[in-house]
XYZ file of N, CA, C and O in Angstrom:
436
model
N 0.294 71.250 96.795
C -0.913 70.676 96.297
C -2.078 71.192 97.133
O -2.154 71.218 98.362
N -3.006 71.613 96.194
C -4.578 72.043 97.402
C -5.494 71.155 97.261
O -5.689 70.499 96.237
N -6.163 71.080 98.380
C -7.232 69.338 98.982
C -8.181 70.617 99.256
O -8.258 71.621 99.965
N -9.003 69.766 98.001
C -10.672 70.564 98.663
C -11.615 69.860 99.349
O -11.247 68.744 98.982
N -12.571 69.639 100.078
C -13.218 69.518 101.168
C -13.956 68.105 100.683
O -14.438 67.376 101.550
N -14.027 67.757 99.360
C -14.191 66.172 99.171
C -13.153 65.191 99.254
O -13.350 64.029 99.607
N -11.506 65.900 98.767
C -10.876 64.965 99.118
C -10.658 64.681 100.375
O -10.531 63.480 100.615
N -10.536 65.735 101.652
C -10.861 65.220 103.147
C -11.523 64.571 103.561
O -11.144 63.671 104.311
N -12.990 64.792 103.193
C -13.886 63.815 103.565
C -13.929 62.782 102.868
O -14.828 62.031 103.245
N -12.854 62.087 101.275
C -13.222 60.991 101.051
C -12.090 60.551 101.784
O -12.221 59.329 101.718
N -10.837 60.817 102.586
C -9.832 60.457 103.102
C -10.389 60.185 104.296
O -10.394 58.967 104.476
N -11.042 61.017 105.539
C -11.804 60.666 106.429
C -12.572 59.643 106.789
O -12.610 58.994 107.834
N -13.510 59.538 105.264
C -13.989 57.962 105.444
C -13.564 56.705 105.025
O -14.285 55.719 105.183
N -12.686 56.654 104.612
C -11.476 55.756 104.081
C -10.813 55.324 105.228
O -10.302 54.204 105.222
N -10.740 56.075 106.258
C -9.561 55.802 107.554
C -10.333 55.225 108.436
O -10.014 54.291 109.171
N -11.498 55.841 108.373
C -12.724 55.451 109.929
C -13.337 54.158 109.599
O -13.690 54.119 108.420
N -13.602 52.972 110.337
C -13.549 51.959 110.470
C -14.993 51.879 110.867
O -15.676 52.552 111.639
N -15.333 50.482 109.830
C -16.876 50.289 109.725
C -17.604 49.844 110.603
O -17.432 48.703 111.033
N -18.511 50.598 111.029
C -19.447 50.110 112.283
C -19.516 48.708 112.150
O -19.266 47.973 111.194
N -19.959 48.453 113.451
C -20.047 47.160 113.422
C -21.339 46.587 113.403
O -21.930 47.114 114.345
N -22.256 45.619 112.716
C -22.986 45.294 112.782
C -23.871 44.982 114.004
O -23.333 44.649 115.060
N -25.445 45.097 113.877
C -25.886 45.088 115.375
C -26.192 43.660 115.151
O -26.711 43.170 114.148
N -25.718 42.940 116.444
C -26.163 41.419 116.961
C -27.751 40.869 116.739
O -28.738 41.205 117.394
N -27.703 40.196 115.942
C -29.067 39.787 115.530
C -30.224 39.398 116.864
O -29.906 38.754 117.864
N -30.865 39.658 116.736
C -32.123 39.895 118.079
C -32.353 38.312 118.235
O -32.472 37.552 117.273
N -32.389 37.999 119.323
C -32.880 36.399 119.779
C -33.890 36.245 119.920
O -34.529 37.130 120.489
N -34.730 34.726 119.357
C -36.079 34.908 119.118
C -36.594 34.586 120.197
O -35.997 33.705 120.815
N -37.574 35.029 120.679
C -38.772 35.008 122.036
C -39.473 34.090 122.192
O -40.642 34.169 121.815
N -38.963 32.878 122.822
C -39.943 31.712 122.678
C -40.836 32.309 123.812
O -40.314 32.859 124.782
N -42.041 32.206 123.692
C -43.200 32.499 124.435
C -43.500 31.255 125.011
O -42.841 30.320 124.554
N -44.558 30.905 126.152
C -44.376 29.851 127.318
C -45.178 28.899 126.188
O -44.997 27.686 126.299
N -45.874 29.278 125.328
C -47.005 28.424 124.555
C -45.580 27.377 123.721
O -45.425 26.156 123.700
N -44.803 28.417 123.165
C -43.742 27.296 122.326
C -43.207 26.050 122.906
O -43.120 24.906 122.460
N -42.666 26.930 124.715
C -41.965 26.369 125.422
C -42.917 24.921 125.699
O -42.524 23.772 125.493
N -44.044 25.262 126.134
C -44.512 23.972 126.428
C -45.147 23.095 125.420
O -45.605 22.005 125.761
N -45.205 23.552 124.077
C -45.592 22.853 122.710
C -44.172 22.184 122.629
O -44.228 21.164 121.942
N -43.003 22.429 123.088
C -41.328 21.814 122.349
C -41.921 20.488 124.029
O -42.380 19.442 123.570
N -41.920 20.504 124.990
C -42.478 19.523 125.971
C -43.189 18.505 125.827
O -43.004 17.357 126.228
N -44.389 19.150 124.975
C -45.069 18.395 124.754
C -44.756 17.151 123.520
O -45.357 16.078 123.581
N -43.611 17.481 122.262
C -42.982 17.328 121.451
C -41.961 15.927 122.445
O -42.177 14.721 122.319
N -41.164 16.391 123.133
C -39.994 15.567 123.705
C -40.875 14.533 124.502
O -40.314 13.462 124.736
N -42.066 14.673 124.922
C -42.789 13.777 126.095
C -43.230 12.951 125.009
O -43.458 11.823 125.446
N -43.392 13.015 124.089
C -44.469 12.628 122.993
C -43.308 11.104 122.245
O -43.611 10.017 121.753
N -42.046 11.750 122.498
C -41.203 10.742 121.579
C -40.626 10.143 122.669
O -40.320 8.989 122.370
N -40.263 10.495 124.117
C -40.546 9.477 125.442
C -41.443 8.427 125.249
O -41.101 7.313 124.851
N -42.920 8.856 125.602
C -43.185 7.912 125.286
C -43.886 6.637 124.685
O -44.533 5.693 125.137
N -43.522 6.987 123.660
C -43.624 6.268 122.134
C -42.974 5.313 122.264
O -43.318 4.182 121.921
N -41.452 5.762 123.015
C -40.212 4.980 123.156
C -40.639 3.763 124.000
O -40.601 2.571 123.697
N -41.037 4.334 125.088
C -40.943 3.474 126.005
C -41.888 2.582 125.842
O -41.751 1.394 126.133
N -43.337 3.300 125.171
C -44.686 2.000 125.112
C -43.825 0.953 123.566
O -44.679 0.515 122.795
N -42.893 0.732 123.318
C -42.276 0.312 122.322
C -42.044 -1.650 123.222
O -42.178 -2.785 122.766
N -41.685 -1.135 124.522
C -41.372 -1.901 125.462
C -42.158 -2.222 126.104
O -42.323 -3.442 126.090
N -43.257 -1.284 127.181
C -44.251 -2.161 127.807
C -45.815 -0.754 127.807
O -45.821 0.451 127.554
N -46.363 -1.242 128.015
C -47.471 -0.172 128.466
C -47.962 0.462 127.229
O -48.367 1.622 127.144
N -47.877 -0.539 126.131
C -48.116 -0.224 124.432
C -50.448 0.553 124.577
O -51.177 1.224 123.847
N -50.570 -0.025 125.702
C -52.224 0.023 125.479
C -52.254 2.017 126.184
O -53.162 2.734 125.762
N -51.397 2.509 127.009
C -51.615 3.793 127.169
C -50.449 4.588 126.979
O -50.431 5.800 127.194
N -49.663 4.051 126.656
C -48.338 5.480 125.696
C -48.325 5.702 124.970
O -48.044 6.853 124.634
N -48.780 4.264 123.737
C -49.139 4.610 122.233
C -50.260 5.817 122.107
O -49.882 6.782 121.443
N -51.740 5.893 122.721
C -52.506 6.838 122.626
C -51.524 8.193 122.870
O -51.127 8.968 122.000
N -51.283 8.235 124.163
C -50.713 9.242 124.776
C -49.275 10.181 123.911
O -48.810 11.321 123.946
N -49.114 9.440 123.498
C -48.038 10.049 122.335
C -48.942 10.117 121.024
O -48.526 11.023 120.301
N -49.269 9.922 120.861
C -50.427 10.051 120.065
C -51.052 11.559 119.999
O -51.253 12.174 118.951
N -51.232 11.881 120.886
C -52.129 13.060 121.158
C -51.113 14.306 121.851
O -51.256 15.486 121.531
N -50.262 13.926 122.666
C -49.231 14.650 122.813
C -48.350 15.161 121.233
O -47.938 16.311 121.081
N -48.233 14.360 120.463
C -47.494 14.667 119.186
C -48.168 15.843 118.479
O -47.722 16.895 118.022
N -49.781 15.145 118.562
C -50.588 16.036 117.497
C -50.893 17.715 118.188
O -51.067 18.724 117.504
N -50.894 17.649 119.649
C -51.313 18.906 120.187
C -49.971 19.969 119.684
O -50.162 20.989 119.021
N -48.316 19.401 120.243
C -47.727 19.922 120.072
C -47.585 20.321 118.670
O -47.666 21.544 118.550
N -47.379 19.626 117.457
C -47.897 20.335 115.860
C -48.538 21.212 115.918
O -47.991 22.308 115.808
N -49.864 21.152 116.099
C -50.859 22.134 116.081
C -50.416 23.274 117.065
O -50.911 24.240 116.484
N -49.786 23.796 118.211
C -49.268 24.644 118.563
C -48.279 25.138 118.008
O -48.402 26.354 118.157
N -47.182 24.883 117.343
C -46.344 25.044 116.574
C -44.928 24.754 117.355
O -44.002 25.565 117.311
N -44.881 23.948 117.823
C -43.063 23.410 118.208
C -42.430 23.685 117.865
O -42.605 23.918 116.669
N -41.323 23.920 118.290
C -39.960 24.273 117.351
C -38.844 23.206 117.373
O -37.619 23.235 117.262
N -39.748 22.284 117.556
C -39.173 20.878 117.552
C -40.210 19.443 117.007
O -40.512 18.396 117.579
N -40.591 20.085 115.441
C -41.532 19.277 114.603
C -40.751 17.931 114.273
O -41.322 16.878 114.558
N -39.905 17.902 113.885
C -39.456 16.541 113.956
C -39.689 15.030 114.904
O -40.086 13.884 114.689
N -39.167 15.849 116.073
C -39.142 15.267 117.278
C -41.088 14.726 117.545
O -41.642 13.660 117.813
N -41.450 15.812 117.346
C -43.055 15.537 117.208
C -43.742 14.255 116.333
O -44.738 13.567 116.559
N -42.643 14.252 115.112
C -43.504 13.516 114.413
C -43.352 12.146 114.396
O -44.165 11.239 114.220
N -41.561 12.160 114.720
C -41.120 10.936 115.396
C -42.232 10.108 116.560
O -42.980 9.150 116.362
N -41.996 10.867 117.738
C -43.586 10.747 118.518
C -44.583 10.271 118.306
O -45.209 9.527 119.061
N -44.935 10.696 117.046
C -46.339 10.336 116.668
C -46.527 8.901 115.845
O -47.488 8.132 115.792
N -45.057 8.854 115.152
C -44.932 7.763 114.162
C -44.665 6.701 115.273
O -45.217 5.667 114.898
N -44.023 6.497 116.546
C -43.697 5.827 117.754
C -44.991 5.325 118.244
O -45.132 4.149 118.578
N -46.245 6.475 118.311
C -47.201 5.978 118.564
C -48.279 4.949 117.775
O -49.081 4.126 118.217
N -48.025 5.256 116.773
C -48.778 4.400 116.189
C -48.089 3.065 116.037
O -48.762 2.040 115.939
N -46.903 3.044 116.017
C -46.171 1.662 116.199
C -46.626 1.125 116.980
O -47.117 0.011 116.795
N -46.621 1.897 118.444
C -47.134 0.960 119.446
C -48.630 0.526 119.447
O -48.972 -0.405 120.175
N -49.274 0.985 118.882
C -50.500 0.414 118.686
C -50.512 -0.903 117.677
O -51.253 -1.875 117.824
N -49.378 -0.701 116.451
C -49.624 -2.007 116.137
C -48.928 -2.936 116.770
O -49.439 -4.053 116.857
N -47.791 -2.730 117.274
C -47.446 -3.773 118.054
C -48.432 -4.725 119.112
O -48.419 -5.928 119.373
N -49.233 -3.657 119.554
C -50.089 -4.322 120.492
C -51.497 -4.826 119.861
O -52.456 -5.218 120.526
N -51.429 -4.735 118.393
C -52.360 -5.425 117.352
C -51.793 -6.887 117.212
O -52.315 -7.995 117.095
N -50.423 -6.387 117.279
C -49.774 -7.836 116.833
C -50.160 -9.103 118.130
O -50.748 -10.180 118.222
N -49.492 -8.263 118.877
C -49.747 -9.157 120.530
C -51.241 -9.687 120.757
O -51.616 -10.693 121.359
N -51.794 -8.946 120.256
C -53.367 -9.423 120.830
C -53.994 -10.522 119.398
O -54.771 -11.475 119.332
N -53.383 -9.959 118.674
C -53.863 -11.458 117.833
C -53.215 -12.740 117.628
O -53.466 -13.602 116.785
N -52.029 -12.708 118.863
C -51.101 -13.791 118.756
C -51.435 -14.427 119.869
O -51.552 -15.640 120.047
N -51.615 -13.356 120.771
C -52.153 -14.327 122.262
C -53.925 -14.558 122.749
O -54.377 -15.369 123.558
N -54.630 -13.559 121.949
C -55.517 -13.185 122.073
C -56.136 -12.845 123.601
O -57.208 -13.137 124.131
N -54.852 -12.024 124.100
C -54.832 -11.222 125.146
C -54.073 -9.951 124.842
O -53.257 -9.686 123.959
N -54.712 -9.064 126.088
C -53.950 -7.537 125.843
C -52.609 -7.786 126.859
O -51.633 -7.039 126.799
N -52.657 -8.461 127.411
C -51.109 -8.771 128.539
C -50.265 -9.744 127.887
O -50.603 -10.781 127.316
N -49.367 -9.361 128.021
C -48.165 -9.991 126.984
C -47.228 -10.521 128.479
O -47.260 -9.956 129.572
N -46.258 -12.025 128.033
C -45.448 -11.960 129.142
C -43.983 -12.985 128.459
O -44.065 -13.931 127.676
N -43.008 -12.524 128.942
C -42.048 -13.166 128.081
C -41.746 -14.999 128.876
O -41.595 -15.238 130.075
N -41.743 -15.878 127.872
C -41.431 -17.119 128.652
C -42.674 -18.301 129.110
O -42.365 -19.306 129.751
């Protein structure tokens, strides 16, 4: 039998084994992300915590921490918005408190 120079080369590439794909490139968080995702996690801290005491300066503070980090672009918007929704809780909570005691200091007992 005679093999002309396509059937070698379609036998050749039939045998040789398929490159392997190149490893997808990892994305570059730049320091602006890094500290917009900070500002994001500080933001739903503390939201959390003015939930419990210190409702008159964490609520703001998450507040504005939430919104800076959005507007930079986080890569942790959720967490942000959580934050932000935390903050405004705590503001009404401390709507609630102040029209129940008609003080901004709350005390249990």
């Amino acid at each position: 039998m005679i093999m002309n120079s396509t059937d070698t080369a379609r036998r050749a590439s039939a045998a040789a084994p398929a490159p392997a794909p190149a490893p997808a490139p990892k994305p570059v968080r730049t320091a602006a992300v890094r500290q917009a995702d900070g500002m994001a996690v500080a933001s739903f801290v503390f939201g959390l915590i003015g939930l419990l005491a210190m409702n008159l300066l964490l609520g703001p503070a998450s507040i504005v921490l939430a919104a800076l980090a959005l507007r930079r672009g986080t890569s942790r918007p959720g967490r942000a918005r959580l934050g932000l929704a935390l903050g405004v809780a705590d503001l009404v909570v401390l709507a609630c408190l102040v029209s129940a005691d008609q003080t901004w200091s709350w005390s249990i007992g």
